[in-house]
């Protein structure tokens, strides 16, 4: 049974579209349903998509898409969950409770594209300096010289472990 048939049979209320892109099954859902589908795919023993591969934002024309890539080690297969984000409030629920490694991809999406992962345990800048204005991952971002500059320092690097600030 394909994953699309499994989802249709076991999650009949979930609004989705399922297509195959090359050798990858793709599910297109609403942003609020990404975690519902990912949780089902991870927890269902017949699906067993237990491995978080990546999550990213793709800009297609004026729209932002959130794309989550999962893999099943048991079935040696991959799939994607995609959703179109709202122009006024580009946000998704966090995947960090299901897949802790999602925290860095979600932070990058927030910082570079302005996509807010609601419920993220540690949403703070990692790539850009504090005070940076805008989201440079977007095609319509305009470069300007008034951004804060990062200056070299003699202070030793600090390693952050766990949930330390």
Coordinates of C-alpha atoms in Angstrom, one line a residue:
X1 CA 0.0 0.0 0.0
X2 CA 1.4 3.4 -0.9
X3 CA 1.7 6.1 1.7
X4 CA -1.0 8.1 0.0
X5 CA -3.5 5.3 0.3
X6 CA -2.5 4.7 3.9
X7 CA -3.0 8.4 4.7
X8 CA -6.4 8.4 2.9
X9 CA -7.5 5.3 4.8
X10 CA -6.3 6.3 8.3
X11 CA -6.7 10.1 8.2
X12 CA -9.9 10.5 6.2
X13 CA -10.6 14.0 7.6
X14 CA -7.2 15.4 6.5
X15 CA -7.5 17.7 3.5
X16 CA -4.5 16.9 1.3
X17 CA -3.3 16.4 -2.2
X18 CA -0.9 13.6 -2.9
X19 CA 1.4 13.4 -6.0
X20 CA 4.6 11.7 -6.9
X21 CA 7.5 13.9 -8.0
X22 CA 10.2 11.6 -9.4
X23 CA 10.7 8.9 -6.7
X24 CA 9.3 11.0 -3.9
X25 CA 5.7 11.1 -2.7
X26 CA 4.6 14.7 -2.0
X27 CA 1.7 15.7 0.3
X28 CA 0.3 19.2 0.0
X29 CA -1.6 20.3 3.1
X30 CA -2.5 23.4 5.0
X31 CA 0.1 24.8 7.4
X32 CA -1.8 23.8 10.5
X33 CA -1.9 20.2 9.3
X34 CA 1.8 19.7 8.7
X35 CA 2.4 18.5 12.3
X36 CA -0.7 16.3 12.2
X37 CA 0.5 14.5 9.1
X38 CA 4.1 14.3 10.2
X39 CA 3.0 12.8 13.6
X40 CA 0.9 10.2 11.8
X41 CA 3.7 9.3 9.4
X42 CA 6.2 9.0 12.2
X43 CA 4.0 7.0 14.6
X44 CA 2.1 4.7 12.3
X45 CA 4.1 1.4 12.0
X46 CA 3.0 0.8 8.4
X47 CA 4.3 4.3 7.4
X48 CA 7.3 4.5 9.8
X49 CA 8.7 7.8 8.5
X50 CA 10.9 8.2 11.6
X51 CA 13.8 10.2 10.2
X52 CA 13.7 14.0 9.8
X53 CA 15.9 14.9 6.8
X54 CA 15.3 18.7 6.4
X55 CA 12.8 21.5 6.3
X56 CA 13.1 24.6 4.2
X57 CA 11.4 27.6 2.6
X58 CA 11.1 27.9 -1.1
X59 CA 9.9 31.1 -2.8
X60 CA 7.9 30.5 -5.9
X61 CA 6.8 33.8 -7.4
X62 CA 5.2 35.8 -4.6
X63 CA 4.4 32.8 -2.5
X64 CA 6.4 31.1 0.2
X65 CA 6.2 27.3 0.5
X66 CA 7.2 25.3 3.6
X67 CA 8.7 21.9 2.7
X68 CA 9.5 19.1 5.2
X69 CA 11.5 16.1 4.0
X70 CA 11.1 12.8 5.9
X71 CA 12.6 9.4 5.4
X72 CA 11.6 5.9 6.4
X73 CA 14.6 3.7 7.3
X74 CA 12.4 0.6 7.5
X75 CA 11.0 1.1 4.0
X76 CA 14.0 2.9 2.5
X77 CA 11.8 5.6 1.1
X78 CA 11.4 9.4 1.3
X79 CA 8.5 11.9 1.2
X80 CA 7.8 15.6 1.4
X81 CA 5.1 17.5 3.1
X82 CA 4.5 20.9 1.5
X83 CA 2.3 23.8 2.3
X84 CA 1.7 27.3 0.9
X85 CA 2.2 29.9 3.6
X86 CA -0.1 32.8 4.3
X87 CA 1.3 36.1 2.8
X88 CA 0.2 38.1 5.9
X89 CA 1.3 35.6 8.5
X90 CA 3.9 33.1 7.2
X91 CA 3.9 30.6 10.1
X92 CA 3.8 26.9 10.8
X93 CA 3.5 24.9 14.0
X94 CA 6.9 23.7 15.2
X95 CA 8.1 20.1 14.4
X96 CA 10.6 20.1 17.3
X97 CA 8.4 18.0 19.6
X98 CA 8.2 15.2 17.0
X99 CA 11.7 15.7 15.5
X100 CA 14.1 17.6 17.8
X101 CA 16.6 18.1 14.9
X102 CA 14.0 20.4 13.2
X103 CA 15.0 23.2 15.5
X104 CA 17.9 24.5 13.4
X105 CA 15.9 24.4 10.1
X106 CA 13.0 26.3 11.7
X107 CA 15.4 28.9 13.1
X108 CA 16.9 29.4 9.7
X109 CA 13.4 29.8 8.1
X110 CA 12.5 32.4 10.7
X111 CA 15.6 34.3 10.3
X112 CA 16.1 34.3 6.6
X113 CA 12.4 34.2 5.4
X114 CA 10.3 35.5 8.3
X115 CA 8.5 32.2 8.7
X116 CA 7.5 31.8 12.4
X117 CA 7.5 28.2 13.8
X118 CA 4.9 28.6 16.6
X119 CA 6.0 26.8 19.7
X120 CA 9.7 26.6 18.9
X121 CA 11.6 26.1 22.1
X122 CA 14.5 28.5 21.3
X123 CA 13.8 31.0 18.6
X124 CA 16.8 33.3 18.3
X125 CA 19.2 34.5 15.7
X126 CA 22.0 32.2 14.7
X127 CA 23.1 33.4 11.2
X128 CA 22.6 37.1 11.3
X129 CA 23.6 39.7 13.9
X130 CA 21.1 41.0 16.4
X131 CA 19.3 44.1 15.1
X132 CA 19.4 42.9 11.5
X133 CA 16.3 44.2 9.7
X134 CA 14.4 42.2 7.1
X135 CA 14.7 38.6 5.7
X136 CA 17.6 38.3 3.2
X137 CA 16.4 34.9 1.9
X138 CA 13.5 36.5 0.1
X139 CA 14.0 37.5 -3.5
X140 CA 12.4 40.9 -2.9
X141 CA 14.8 41.8 0.0
X142 CA 16.7 45.0 -0.9
X143 CA 20.3 45.3 0.2
X144 CA 21.2 48.5 2.1
X145 CA 24.2 49.6 4.1
X146 CA 22.4 50.5 7.3
X147 CA 22.5 46.9 8.7
X148 CA 24.6 46.2 11.8
X149 CA 28.1 45.2 11.1
X150 CA 29.8 42.2 12.6
X151 CA 33.2 43.0 13.9
X152 CA 35.9 40.6 14.8
X153 CA 36.5 40.2 18.5
X154 CA 39.3 38.8 20.7
X155 CA 36.8 37.2 23.0
X156 CA 37.0 33.4 23.0
X157 CA 34.1 31.5 21.3
X158 CA 31.4 30.3 23.7
X159 CA 29.9 26.9 23.3
X160 CA 26.2 26.8 24.0
X161 CA 24.9 23.4 25.3
X162 CA 21.3 22.4 25.5
X163 CA 18.8 25.1 26.3
X164 CA 21.3 27.7 27.6
X165 CA 20.7 31.2 26.4

